[in-house]
Amino acid sequence: MGRVQNKACVVTGAGSGIGKATALRLAEEGGKVVVSDINVESAQKVADEIKKSGGIAIAHKTDVSDFKQCEDLIETCVKEFGTVHVVVNSAGVNIPGVFHEVSNEIIDKTLNVNLKGSMYTCRAAIPHMLKHKNGSLVNISSVNGIVSEPFLTVYSASKGGVVMLTKGIALDYAKLGIRCNAICPGWVDTPINYAHAEMMGGLDKIYKEIGNFQPIGRPGEPIEIAHLALFLASDEASFMTGSIVSADGGMTAQ
Ligand SMILES: NC(=O)c1ccc[n+]([C@@H]2O[C@H](COP(=O)([O-])OP(=O)(O)OC[C@H]3O[C@@H](n4cnc5c(N)ncnc54)[C@H](O)[C@@H]3O)[C@@H](O)[C@H]2O)c1
């Protein structure tokens, strides 16, 4: 038996990075996975990889900033796999900039994808989870949901919102079988950071000096976040709800 055997799982932003590693890990542990991304080609590749290894997966094109598409995502999971037990919200954007120079469009996009996207999928999934009084929602926030960094004010505001979204859902549904937890990753080696790295002097420079802000002295790997997402999704985390769990190489220990 796998650790999420037969659970119906939705992972957003699953075409790349942390979401991809999480979708693969859930499938390895017996989960049936809807691999969702705005980039459907990348989602399809991940779903194909899962199926090739004997797992169960389908791809879904979702722009999480659109509630109707989030509803369709959850309905697709229910239609294919009977219900929804797990949602991992990993879709995200990080568009860095000097706060007063950032356009209102960038502000809207950042909040719509990072914060409202997580709200939308949770809201669409909860009515199904209430039917069987069982569900686990895992939101990928960020260390920037707890502490900010230069050029990341808007991103940090969106991720701080995800922390409070997580706590609010946890309280509202604690007695109804639905758990909601958030992960706050430090710097993980994925494309979402490339623009920020550019503003900070380039990826090579960042990785040479990473020990100055991430004590472990290296970037995280997506799989290191996926292991934690799997744990929180599974019944092994049955006493955890409303938890904000850092996986950041010691960044927020300072
Ligand atoms: N990489 C890090 O250092 C780091 C640190 C802290 C938090 N995070 C968070 O982890 C999550 C995953 O990021 P990642 O590092 O895997 O980056 P990534 O760029 O590898 O993956 C992000 C995915 O989200 C998808 N996406 C973007 N906009 C979308 C939308 N509107 N609808 C649906 N999908 C959309 C992209 O297509 C991409 O596949 C994000 O929420 C990010 O903020 C990442």
PDB file of C-alpha atoms and ligand atoms in Angstrom:
ATOM      1  CA  MET A   1       0.000   0.000   0.000  1.00  0.00           C
ATOM      2  CA  GLY A   2       1.272   3.475  -0.860  1.00  0.00           C
ATOM      3  CA  ARG A   3       1.112   6.387   1.547  1.00  0.00           C
ATOM      4  CA  VAL A   4      -1.766   8.013  -0.376  1.00  0.00           C
ATOM      5  CA  GLN A   5      -3.119   4.811  -1.913  1.00  0.00           C
ATOM      6  CA  ASN A   6      -6.212   5.428  -4.067  1.00  0.00           C
ATOM      7  CA  LYS A   7      -6.542   9.048  -2.967  1.00  0.00           C
ATOM      8  CA  ALA A   8      -7.829  11.412  -5.647  1.00  0.00           C
ATOM      9  CA  CYS A   9      -5.268  14.212  -5.848  1.00  0.00           C
ATOM     10  CA  VAL A  10      -5.109  17.538  -7.658  1.00  0.00           C
ATOM     11  CA  VAL A  11      -1.790  19.350  -8.045  1.00  0.00           C
ATOM     12  CA  THR A  12      -1.726  22.803  -9.619  1.00  0.00           C
ATOM     13  CA  GLY A  13       1.404  24.185 -11.250  1.00  0.00           C
ATOM     14  CA  ALA A  14       2.362  20.549 -11.736  1.00  0.00           C
ATOM     15  CA  GLY A  15       4.084  21.011 -15.072  1.00  0.00           C
ATOM     16  CA  SER A  16       7.301  22.220 -13.457  1.00  0.00           C
ATOM     17  CA  GLY A  17       9.405  22.414 -10.312  1.00  0.00           C
ATOM     18  CA  ILE A  18       7.813  21.723  -6.931  1.00  0.00           C
ATOM     19  CA  GLY A  19       4.369  20.894  -8.358  1.00  0.00           C
ATOM     20  CA  LYS A  20       5.843  18.407 -10.818  1.00  0.00           C
ATOM     21  CA  ALA A  21       7.934  16.684  -8.129  1.00  0.00           C
ATOM     22  CA  THR A  22       4.852  16.530  -5.878  1.00  0.00           C
ATOM     23  CA  ALA A  23       2.629  15.042  -8.590  1.00  0.00           C
ATOM     24  CA  LEU A  24       5.266  12.366  -9.295  1.00  0.00           C
ATOM     25  CA  ARG A  25       5.725  11.598  -5.584  1.00  0.00           C
ATOM     26  CA  LEU A  26       1.955  11.345  -4.908  1.00  0.00           C
ATOM     27  CA  ALA A  27       1.581   8.977  -7.870  1.00  0.00           C
ATOM     28  CA  GLU A  28       4.513   6.836  -6.666  1.00  0.00           C
ATOM     29  CA  GLU A  29       2.640   6.431  -3.380  1.00  0.00           C
ATOM     30  CA  GLY A  30      -0.595   5.249  -4.999  1.00  0.00           C
ATOM     31  CA  GLY A  31      -2.382   8.567  -5.527  1.00  0.00           C
ATOM     32  CA  LYS A  32      -4.507   9.147  -8.632  1.00  0.00           C
ATOM     33  CA  VAL A  33      -3.334  12.528  -9.826  1.00  0.00           C
ATOM     34  CA  VAL A  34      -4.830  15.332 -11.885  1.00  0.00           C
ATOM     35  CA  VAL A  35      -1.714  17.089 -13.166  1.00  0.00           C
ATOM     36  CA  SER A  36      -2.802  20.679 -13.677  1.00  0.00           C
ATOM     37  CA  ASP A  37      -0.941  23.598 -15.200  1.00  0.00           C
ATOM     38  CA  ILE A  38      -1.626  26.637 -17.354  1.00  0.00           C
ATOM     39  CA  ASN A  39       1.021  25.115 -19.634  1.00  0.00           C
ATOM     40  CA  VAL A  40      -0.885  21.987 -20.660  1.00  0.00           C
ATOM     41  CA  GLU A  41       1.995  20.544 -22.703  1.00  0.00           C
ATOM     42  CA  SER A  42       4.207  20.364 -19.635  1.00  0.00           C
ATOM     43  CA  ALA A  43       1.316  18.955 -17.568  1.00  0.00           C
ATOM     44  CA  GLN A  44       0.708  16.292 -20.210  1.00  0.00           C
ATOM     45  CA  LYS A  45       4.406  15.297 -20.140  1.00  0.00           C
ATOM     46  CA  VAL A  46       4.254  14.801 -16.363  1.00  0.00           C
ATOM     47  CA  ALA A  47       1.015  12.791 -16.635  1.00  0.00           C
ATOM     48  CA  ASP A  48       2.635  10.633 -19.348  1.00  0.00           C
ATOM     49  CA  GLU A  49       5.701  10.074 -17.136  1.00  0.00           C
ATOM     50  CA  ILE A  50       3.433   8.900 -14.293  1.00  0.00           C
ATOM     51  CA  LYS A  51       1.504   6.554 -16.558  1.00  0.00           C
ATOM     52  CA  LYS A  52       4.741   5.136 -18.019  1.00  0.00           C
ATOM     53  CA  SER A  53       5.825   4.146 -14.510  1.00  0.00           C
ATOM     54  CA  GLY A  54       2.507   2.372 -13.884  1.00  0.00           C
ATOM     55  CA  GLY A  55       0.756   5.203 -12.041  1.00  0.00           C
ATOM     56  CA  ILE A  56      -2.608   6.856 -12.664  1.00  0.00           C
ATOM     57  CA  ALA A  57      -2.772  10.443 -13.935  1.00  0.00           C
ATOM     58  CA  ILE A  58      -4.504  12.802 -16.293  1.00  0.00           C
ATOM     59  CA  ALA A  59      -3.480  16.286 -17.405  1.00  0.00           C
ATOM     60  CA  HIS A  60      -5.688  19.366 -17.098  1.00  0.00           C
ATOM     61  CA  LYS A  61      -5.164  22.857 -18.473  1.00  0.00           C
ATOM     62  CA  THR A  62      -6.040  25.311 -15.694  1.00  0.00           C
ATOM     63  CA  ASP A  63      -5.387  28.977 -15.254  1.00  0.00           C
ATOM     64  CA  VAL A  64      -5.894  29.098 -11.480  1.00  0.00           C
ATOM     65  CA  SER A  65      -6.646  32.823 -11.581  1.00  0.00           C
ATOM     66  CA  ASP A  66     -10.012  31.944 -13.173  1.00  0.00           C
ATOM     67  CA  PHE A  67     -12.557  30.454 -10.739  1.00  0.00           C
ATOM     68  CA  LYS A  68     -14.498  28.686 -13.504  1.00  0.00           C
ATOM     69  CA  GLN A  69     -11.339  26.856 -14.607  1.00  0.00           C
ATOM     70  CA  CYS A  70     -10.649  25.855 -10.991  1.00  0.00           C
ATOM     71  CA  GLU A  71     -14.192  24.478 -10.706  1.00  0.00           C
ATOM     72  CA  ASP A  72     -13.656  22.567 -13.930  1.00  0.00           C
ATOM     73  CA  LEU A  73     -10.371  21.187 -12.571  1.00  0.00           C
ATOM     74  CA  ILE A  74     -12.033  19.840  -9.430  1.00  0.00           C
ATOM     75  CA  GLU A  75     -15.038  18.516 -11.396  1.00  0.00           C
ATOM     76  CA  THR A  76     -12.633  16.707 -13.714  1.00  0.00           C
ATOM     77  CA  CYS A  77     -10.996  15.034 -10.711  1.00  0.00           C
ATOM     78  CA  VAL A  78     -14.416  14.004  -9.352  1.00  0.00           C
ATOM     79  CA  LYS A  79     -15.517  12.678 -12.738  1.00  0.00           C
ATOM     80  CA  GLU A  80     -12.298  10.711 -13.329  1.00  0.00           C
ATOM     81  CA  PHE A  81     -11.492   9.531  -9.797  1.00  0.00           C
ATOM     82  CA  GLY A  82     -14.830   9.643  -7.932  1.00  0.00           C
ATOM     83  CA  THR A  83     -14.057  12.523  -5.562  1.00  0.00           C
ATOM     84  CA  VAL A  84     -11.169  14.712  -4.403  1.00  0.00           C
ATOM     85  CA  HIS A  85      -9.126  13.898  -1.287  1.00  0.00           C
ATOM     86  CA  VAL A  86      -6.021  16.056  -1.769  1.00  0.00           C
ATOM     87  CA  VAL A  87      -5.296  19.434  -3.343  1.00  0.00           C
ATOM     88  CA  VAL A  88      -1.749  20.758  -3.538  1.00  0.00           C
ATOM     89  CA  ASN A  89      -1.640  24.394  -4.664  1.00  0.00           C
ATOM     90  CA  SER A  90       1.757  24.913  -6.261  1.00  0.00           C
ATOM     91  CA  ALA A  91       0.886  27.199  -9.202  1.00  0.00           C
ATOM     92  CA  GLY A  92       2.649  30.490  -8.740  1.00  0.00           C
ATOM     93  CA  VAL A  93       4.346  33.480 -10.306  1.00  0.00           C
ATOM     94  CA  ASN A  94       7.135  35.667  -8.956  1.00  0.00           C
ATOM     95  CA  ILE A  95       7.514  38.951 -10.821  1.00  0.00           C
ATOM     96  CA  PRO A  96      10.072  41.002  -8.862  1.00  0.00           C
ATOM     97  CA  GLY A  97      10.395  44.778  -9.006  1.00  0.00           C
ATOM     98  CA  VAL A  98      10.798  48.017  -7.113  1.00  0.00           C
ATOM     99  CA  PHE A  99       7.459  48.298  -5.287  1.00  0.00           C
ATOM    100  CA  HIS A 100       6.304  51.745  -6.491  1.00  0.00           C
ATOM    101  CA  GLU A 101       7.366  50.977 -10.072  1.00  0.00           C
ATOM    102  CA  VAL A 102       5.553  47.645 -10.383  1.00  0.00           C
ATOM    103  CA  SER A 103       2.470  47.955 -12.599  1.00  0.00           C
ATOM    104  CA  ASN A 104      -1.032  47.392 -11.272  1.00  0.00           C
ATOM    105  CA  GLU A 105      -1.323  44.550 -13.813  1.00  0.00           C
ATOM    106  CA  ILE A 106       1.573  42.761 -12.121  1.00  0.00           C
ATOM    107  CA  ILE A 107      -0.011  43.302  -8.732  1.00  0.00           C
ATOM    108  CA  ASP A 108      -3.314  41.867 -10.001  1.00  0.00           C
ATOM    109  CA  LYS A 109      -1.623  38.901 -11.654  1.00  0.00           C
ATOM    110  CA  THR A 110       0.452  38.063  -8.584  1.00  0.00           C
ATOM    111  CA  LEU A 111      -2.518  38.197  -6.212  1.00  0.00           C
ATOM    112  CA  ASN A 112      -4.835  36.446  -8.662  1.00  0.00           C
ATOM    113  CA  VAL A 113      -2.521  33.494  -9.268  1.00  0.00           C
ATOM    114  CA  ASN A 114      -0.765  33.094  -5.921  1.00  0.00           C
ATOM    115  CA  LEU A 115      -3.536  33.990  -3.484  1.00  0.00           C
ATOM    116  CA  LYS A 116      -6.897  33.854  -5.237  1.00  0.00           C
ATOM    117  CA  GLY A 117      -5.857  30.765  -7.221  1.00  0.00           C
ATOM    118  CA  SER A 118      -5.331  28.849  -3.964  1.00  0.00           C
ATOM    119  CA  MET A 119      -8.637  30.194  -2.618  1.00  0.00           C
ATOM    120  CA  TYR A 120     -10.480  29.116  -5.753  1.00  0.00           C
ATOM    121  CA  THR A 121      -9.263  25.515  -5.824  1.00  0.00           C
ATOM    122  CA  CYS A 122      -9.876  25.108  -2.080  1.00  0.00           C
ATOM    123  CA  ARG A 123     -13.397  26.555  -2.389  1.00  0.00           C
ATOM    124  CA  ALA A 124     -14.187  24.254  -5.297  1.00  0.00           C
ATOM    125  CA  ALA A 125     -12.796  21.147  -3.546  1.00  0.00           C
ATOM    126  CA  ILE A 126     -14.247  21.619  -0.041  1.00  0.00           C
ATOM    127  CA  PRO A 127     -17.912  20.734  -0.864  1.00  0.00           C
ATOM    128  CA  HIS A 128     -16.723  17.335  -2.143  1.00  0.00           C
ATOM    129  CA  MET A 129     -14.444  16.783   0.856  1.00  0.00           C
ATOM    130  CA  LEU A 130     -17.330  17.609   3.207  1.00  0.00           C
ATOM    131  CA  LYS A 131     -19.356  14.752   1.705  1.00  0.00           C
ATOM    132  CA  HIS A 132     -16.866  12.161   2.990  1.00  0.00           C
ATOM    133  CA  LYS A 133     -15.531  14.276   5.865  1.00  0.00           C
ATOM    134  CA  ASN A 134     -11.990  13.801   4.674  1.00  0.00           C
ATOM    135  CA  GLY A 135      -9.596  16.018   2.819  1.00  0.00           C
ATOM    136  CA  SER A 136      -6.142  17.532   2.880  1.00  0.00           C
ATOM    137  CA  LEU A 137      -5.335  20.921   1.366  1.00  0.00           C
ATOM    138  CA  VAL A 138      -1.648  21.789   1.006  1.00  0.00           C
ATOM    139  CA  ASN A 139      -0.756  25.331   0.006  1.00  0.00           C
ATOM    140  CA  ILE A 140       2.746  26.136  -1.195  1.00  0.00           C
ATOM    141  CA  SER A 141       3.417  29.531   0.370  1.00  0.00           C
ATOM    142  CA  SER A 142       7.036  30.682   0.734  1.00  0.00           C
ATOM    143  CA  VAL A 143       9.548  31.952   3.273  1.00  0.00           C
ATOM    144  CA  ASN A 144       8.299  35.244   1.842  1.00  0.00           C
ATOM    145  CA  GLY A 145       4.973  34.533   3.507  1.00  0.00           C
ATOM    146  CA  ILE A 146       6.877  35.058   6.760  1.00  0.00           C
ATOM    147  CA  VAL A 147       9.801  37.361   5.901  1.00  0.00           C
ATOM    148  CA  SER A 148      10.270  39.611   2.875  1.00  0.00           C
ATOM    149  CA  GLU A 149      13.277  40.282   0.613  1.00  0.00           C
ATOM    150  CA  PRO A 150      14.321  43.170  -1.621  1.00  0.00           C
ATOM    151  CA  PHE A 151      12.177  43.510  -4.784  1.00  0.00           C
ATOM    152  CA  LEU A 152       9.599  40.956  -3.555  1.00  0.00           C
ATOM    153  CA  THR A 153       6.997  43.126  -1.795  1.00  0.00           C
ATOM    154  CA  VAL A 154       4.047  42.131  -3.970  1.00  0.00           C
ATOM    155  CA  TYR A 155       5.046  38.456  -4.058  1.00  0.00           C
ATOM    156  CA  SER A 156       5.541  38.486  -0.266  1.00  0.00           C
ATOM    157  CA  ALA A 157       2.101  40.053   0.250  1.00  0.00           C
ATOM    158  CA  SER A 158       0.527  37.302  -1.843  1.00  0.00           C
ATOM    159  CA  LYS A 159       2.366  34.569   0.083  1.00  0.00           C
ATOM    160  CA  GLY A 160       1.524  36.125   3.458  1.00  0.00           C
ATOM    161  CA  GLY A 161      -2.082  35.949   2.297  1.00  0.00           C
ATOM    162  CA  VAL A 162      -1.650  32.241   1.607  1.00  0.00           C
ATOM    163  CA  VAL A 163      -0.440  31.715   5.196  1.00  0.00           C
ATOM    164  CA  MET A 164      -3.601  33.350   6.584  1.00  0.00           C
ATOM    165  CA  LEU A 165      -5.832  31.587   4.032  1.00  0.00           C
ATOM    166  CA  THR A 166      -4.382  28.325   5.337  1.00  0.00           C
ATOM    167  CA  LYS A 167      -5.004  29.159   8.983  1.00  0.00           C
ATOM    168  CA  GLY A 168      -8.552  30.383   8.255  1.00  0.00           C
ATOM    169  CA  ILE A 169      -9.541  27.238   6.350  1.00  0.00           C
ATOM    170  CA  ALA A 170      -7.946  25.069   9.039  1.00  0.00           C
ATOM    171  CA  LEU A 171     -10.130  26.657  11.726  1.00  0.00           C
ATOM    172  CA  ASP A 172     -13.334  26.680   9.683  1.00  0.00           C
ATOM    173  CA  TYR A 173     -13.131  22.963   8.845  1.00  0.00           C
ATOM    174  CA  ALA A 174     -11.171  21.456  11.756  1.00  0.00           C
ATOM    175  CA  LYS A 175     -14.195  19.541  13.065  1.00  0.00           C
ATOM    176  CA  LEU A 176     -15.336  18.521   9.600  1.00  0.00           C
ATOM    177  CA  GLY A 177     -12.462  16.252   8.577  1.00  0.00           C
ATOM    178  CA  ILE A 178     -10.658  18.720   6.335  1.00  0.00           C
ATOM    179  CA  ARG A 179      -7.070  19.689   7.143  1.00  0.00           C
ATOM    180  CA  CYS A 180      -5.230  22.612   5.587  1.00  0.00           C
ATOM    181  CA  ASN A 181      -1.494  23.248   5.934  1.00  0.00           C
ATOM    182  CA  ALA A 182       1.077  25.401   4.202  1.00  0.00           C
ATOM    183  CA  ILE A 183       4.688  24.856   3.235  1.00  0.00           C
ATOM    184  CA  CYS A 184       7.140  27.754   3.210  1.00  0.00           C
ATOM    185  CA  PRO A 185      10.068  26.779   0.989  1.00  0.00           C
ATOM    186  CA  GLY A 186      13.332  28.696   0.930  1.00  0.00           C
ATOM    187  CA  TRP A 187      15.266  29.161  -2.317  1.00  0.00           C
ATOM    188  CA  VAL A 188      14.599  26.071  -4.452  1.00  0.00           C
ATOM    189  CA  ASP A 189      16.268  25.515  -7.794  1.00  0.00           C
ATOM    190  CA  THR A 190      13.402  26.159 -10.254  1.00  0.00           C
ATOM    191  CA  PRO A 191      12.651  28.622 -13.071  1.00  0.00           C
ATOM    192  CA  ILE A 192      10.326  30.775 -10.924  1.00  0.00           C
ATOM    193  CA  ASN A 193      13.434  32.418  -9.402  1.00  0.00           C
ATOM    194  CA  TYR A 194      15.261  33.326 -12.587  1.00  0.00           C
ATOM    195  CA  ALA A 195      13.919  36.905 -12.882  1.00  0.00           C
ATOM    196  CA  HIS A 196      14.602  37.600  -9.203  1.00  0.00           C
ATOM    197  CA  ALA A 197      18.113  36.116  -9.543  1.00  0.00           C
ATOM    198  CA  GLU A 198      18.753  38.417 -12.505  1.00  0.00           C
ATOM    199  CA  MET A 199      17.895  41.470 -10.377  1.00  0.00           C
ATOM    200  CA  MET A 200      20.239  40.210  -7.642  1.00  0.00           C
ATOM    201  CA  GLY A 201      23.308  39.843  -9.935  1.00  0.00           C
ATOM    202  CA  GLY A 202      22.636  36.518 -11.669  1.00  0.00           C
ATOM    203  CA  LEU A 203      22.062  32.894 -10.667  1.00  0.00           C
ATOM    204  CA  ASP A 204      25.803  32.007 -10.538  1.00  0.00           C
ATOM    205  CA  LYS A 205      26.468  34.815  -8.066  1.00  0.00           C
ATOM    206  CA  ILE A 206      23.427  33.865  -5.972  1.00  0.00           C
ATOM    207  CA  TYR A 207      24.464  30.200  -5.792  1.00  0.00           C
ATOM    208  CA  LYS A 208      28.050  31.134  -4.857  1.00  0.00           C
ATOM    209  CA  GLU A 209      26.801  33.302  -2.007  1.00  0.00           C
ATOM    210  CA  ILE A 210      23.679  31.378  -1.040  1.00  0.00           C
ATOM    211  CA  GLY A 211      25.097  30.420   2.373  1.00  0.00           C
ATOM    212  CA  ASN A 212      24.834  34.105   3.352  1.00  0.00           C
ATOM    213  CA  PHE A 213      21.043  33.868   3.459  1.00  0.00           C
ATOM    214  CA  GLN A 214      20.274  30.119   3.328  1.00  0.00           C
ATOM    215  CA  PRO A 215      22.522  28.587   6.022  1.00  0.00           C
ATOM    216  CA  ILE A 216      22.528  25.093   4.521  1.00  0.00           C
ATOM    217  CA  GLY A 217      24.651  26.636   1.738  1.00  0.00           C
ATOM    218  CA  ARG A 218      22.831  25.321  -1.327  1.00  0.00           C
ATOM    219  CA  PRO A 219      19.476  25.726  -3.061  1.00  0.00           C
ATOM    220  CA  GLY A 220      16.753  23.238  -2.222  1.00  0.00           C
ATOM    221  CA  GLU A 221      15.652  20.638  -4.750  1.00  0.00           C
ATOM    222  CA  PRO A 222      11.957  20.332  -5.722  1.00  0.00           C
ATOM    223  CA  ILE A 223      11.872  16.752  -4.400  1.00  0.00           C
ATOM    224  CA  GLU A 224      12.784  18.024  -0.917  1.00  0.00           C
ATOM    225  CA  ILE A 225       9.554  20.044  -0.880  1.00  0.00           C
ATOM    226  CA  ALA A 226       7.576  17.244  -2.541  1.00  0.00           C
ATOM    227  CA  HIS A 227       8.428  14.808   0.292  1.00  0.00           C
ATOM    228  CA  LEU A 228       6.886  17.261   2.755  1.00  0.00           C
ATOM    229  CA  ALA A 229       3.825  17.910   0.574  1.00  0.00           C
ATOM    230  CA  LEU A 230       3.277  14.136   0.354  1.00  0.00           C
ATOM    231  CA  PHE A 231       3.484  13.828   4.140  1.00  0.00           C
ATOM    232  CA  LEU A 232       0.985  16.660   4.719  1.00  0.00           C
ATOM    233  CA  ALA A 233      -1.346  15.240   2.069  1.00  0.00           C
ATOM    234  CA  SER A 234      -1.285  11.796   3.663  1.00  0.00           C
ATOM    235  CA  ASP A 235      -3.077  10.494   6.768  1.00  0.00           C
ATOM    236  CA  GLU A 236       0.333  10.419   8.495  1.00  0.00           C
ATOM    237  CA  ALA A 237      -0.251  14.137   9.153  1.00  0.00           C
ATOM    238  CA  SER A 238      -3.708  13.505  10.666  1.00  0.00           C
ATOM    239  CA  PHE A 239      -3.060  15.752  13.720  1.00  0.00           C
ATOM    240  CA  MET A 240      -1.729  18.649  11.643  1.00  0.00           C
ATOM    241  CA  THR A 241      -3.947  21.462  10.497  1.00  0.00           C
ATOM    242  CA  GLY A 242      -3.240  25.176  10.255  1.00  0.00           C
ATOM    243  CA  SER A 243       0.487  24.423  10.383  1.00  0.00           C
ATOM    244  CA  ILE A 244       2.911  26.650   8.530  1.00  0.00           C
ATOM    245  CA  VAL A 245       5.905  24.427   7.902  1.00  0.00           C
ATOM    246  CA  SER A 246       9.221  25.869   6.714  1.00  0.00           C
ATOM    247  CA  ALA A 247      11.539  23.864   4.490  1.00  0.00           C
ATOM    248  CA  ASP A 248      14.164  26.497   3.893  1.00  0.00           C
ATOM    249  CA  GLY A 249      17.668  25.290   4.695  1.00  0.00           C
ATOM    250  CA  GLY A 250      17.588  27.334   7.898  1.00  0.00           C
ATOM    251  CA  MET A 251      16.757  30.682   6.265  1.00  0.00           C
ATOM    252  CA  THR A 252      14.092  31.697   8.772  1.00  0.00           C
ATOM    253  CA  ALA A 253      16.015  30.313  11.758  1.00  0.00           C
ATOM    254  CA  GLN A 254      18.214  33.430  11.678  1.00  0.00           C
TER     255      GLN A 254
HETATM  256  N1  LIG B   1      11.410  27.839  -6.165  1.00  0.00           N
HETATM  257  C1  LIG B   1      11.462  28.501  -5.026  1.00  0.00           C
HETATM  258  O1  LIG B   1      12.524  28.960  -4.581  1.00  0.00           O
HETATM  259  C2  LIG B   1      10.207  28.732  -4.244  1.00  0.00           C
HETATM  260  C3  LIG B   1      10.343  29.201  -2.937  1.00  0.00           C
HETATM  261  C4  LIG B   1       9.199  29.434  -2.190  1.00  0.00           C
HETATM  262  C5  LIG B   1       7.956  29.185  -2.725  1.00  0.00           C
HETATM  263  N2  LIG B   1       7.854  28.736  -4.000  1.00  0.00           N
HETATM  264  C6  LIG B   1       6.508  28.511  -4.521  1.00  0.00           C
HETATM  265  O2  LIG B   1       6.420  27.206  -5.003  1.00  0.00           O
HETATM  266  C7  LIG B   1       5.402  27.132  -6.003  1.00  0.00           C
HETATM  267  C8  LIG B   1       5.949  26.373  -7.198  1.00  0.00           C
HETATM  268  O3  LIG B   1       6.982  27.115  -7.790  1.00  0.00           O
HETATM  269  P1  LIG B   1       8.224  26.393  -8.481  1.00  0.00           P
HETATM  270  O4  LIG B   1       9.408  26.776  -7.717  1.00  0.00           O
HETATM  271  O5  LIG B   1       7.926  24.972  -8.695  1.00  0.00           O
HETATM  272  O6  LIG B   1       8.269  27.219  -9.866  1.00  0.00           O
HETATM  273  P2  LIG B   1       8.080  26.747 -11.379  1.00  0.00           P
HETATM  274  O7  LIG B   1       8.224  27.960 -12.193  1.00  0.00           O
HETATM  275  O8  LIG B   1       8.988  25.605 -11.658  1.00  0.00           O
HETATM  276  O9  LIG B   1       6.564  26.220 -11.424  1.00  0.00           O
HETATM  277  C9  LIG B   1       5.470  27.074 -11.356  1.00  0.00           C
HETATM  278  C10 LIG B   1       4.367  26.470 -12.234  1.00  0.00           C
HETATM  279  O10 LIG B   1       3.189  27.256 -12.070  1.00  0.00           O
HETATM  280  C11 LIG B   1       2.568  27.351 -13.336  1.00  0.00           C
HETATM  281  N3  LIG B   1       1.681  28.520 -13.393  1.00  0.00           N
HETATM  282  C12 LIG B   1       2.020  29.834 -13.475  1.00  0.00           C
HETATM  283  N4  LIG B   1       0.923  30.588 -13.568  1.00  0.00           N
HETATM  284  C13 LIG B   1      -0.140  29.732 -13.525  1.00  0.00           C
HETATM  285  C14 LIG B   1      -1.541  29.912 -13.577  1.00  0.00           C
HETATM  286  N5  LIG B   1      -2.087  31.134 -13.725  1.00  0.00           N
HETATM  287  N6  LIG B   1      -2.324  28.817 -13.506  1.00  0.00           N
HETATM  288  C15 LIG B   1      -1.797  27.585 -13.375  1.00  0.00           C
HETATM  289  N7  LIG B   1      -0.476  27.340 -13.358  1.00  0.00           N
HETATM  290  C16 LIG B   1       0.340  28.421 -13.424  1.00  0.00           C
HETATM  291  C17 LIG B   1       3.721  27.461 -14.328  1.00  0.00           C
HETATM  292  O11 LIG B   1       3.324  27.142 -15.651  1.00  0.00           O
HETATM  293  C18 LIG B   1       4.715  26.484 -13.738  1.00  0.00           C
HETATM  294  O12 LIG B   1       4.548  25.188 -14.269  1.00  0.00           O
HETATM  295  C19 LIG B   1       5.028  28.582  -6.309  1.00  0.00           C
HETATM  296  O13 LIG B   1       3.816  28.890  -5.670  1.00  0.00           O
HETATM  297  C20 LIG B   1       6.155  29.383  -5.705  1.00  0.00           C
HETATM  298  O14 LIG B   1       5.756  30.663  -5.335  1.00  0.00           O
HETATM  299  C21 LIG B   1       8.947  28.494  -4.761  1.00  0.00           C
END
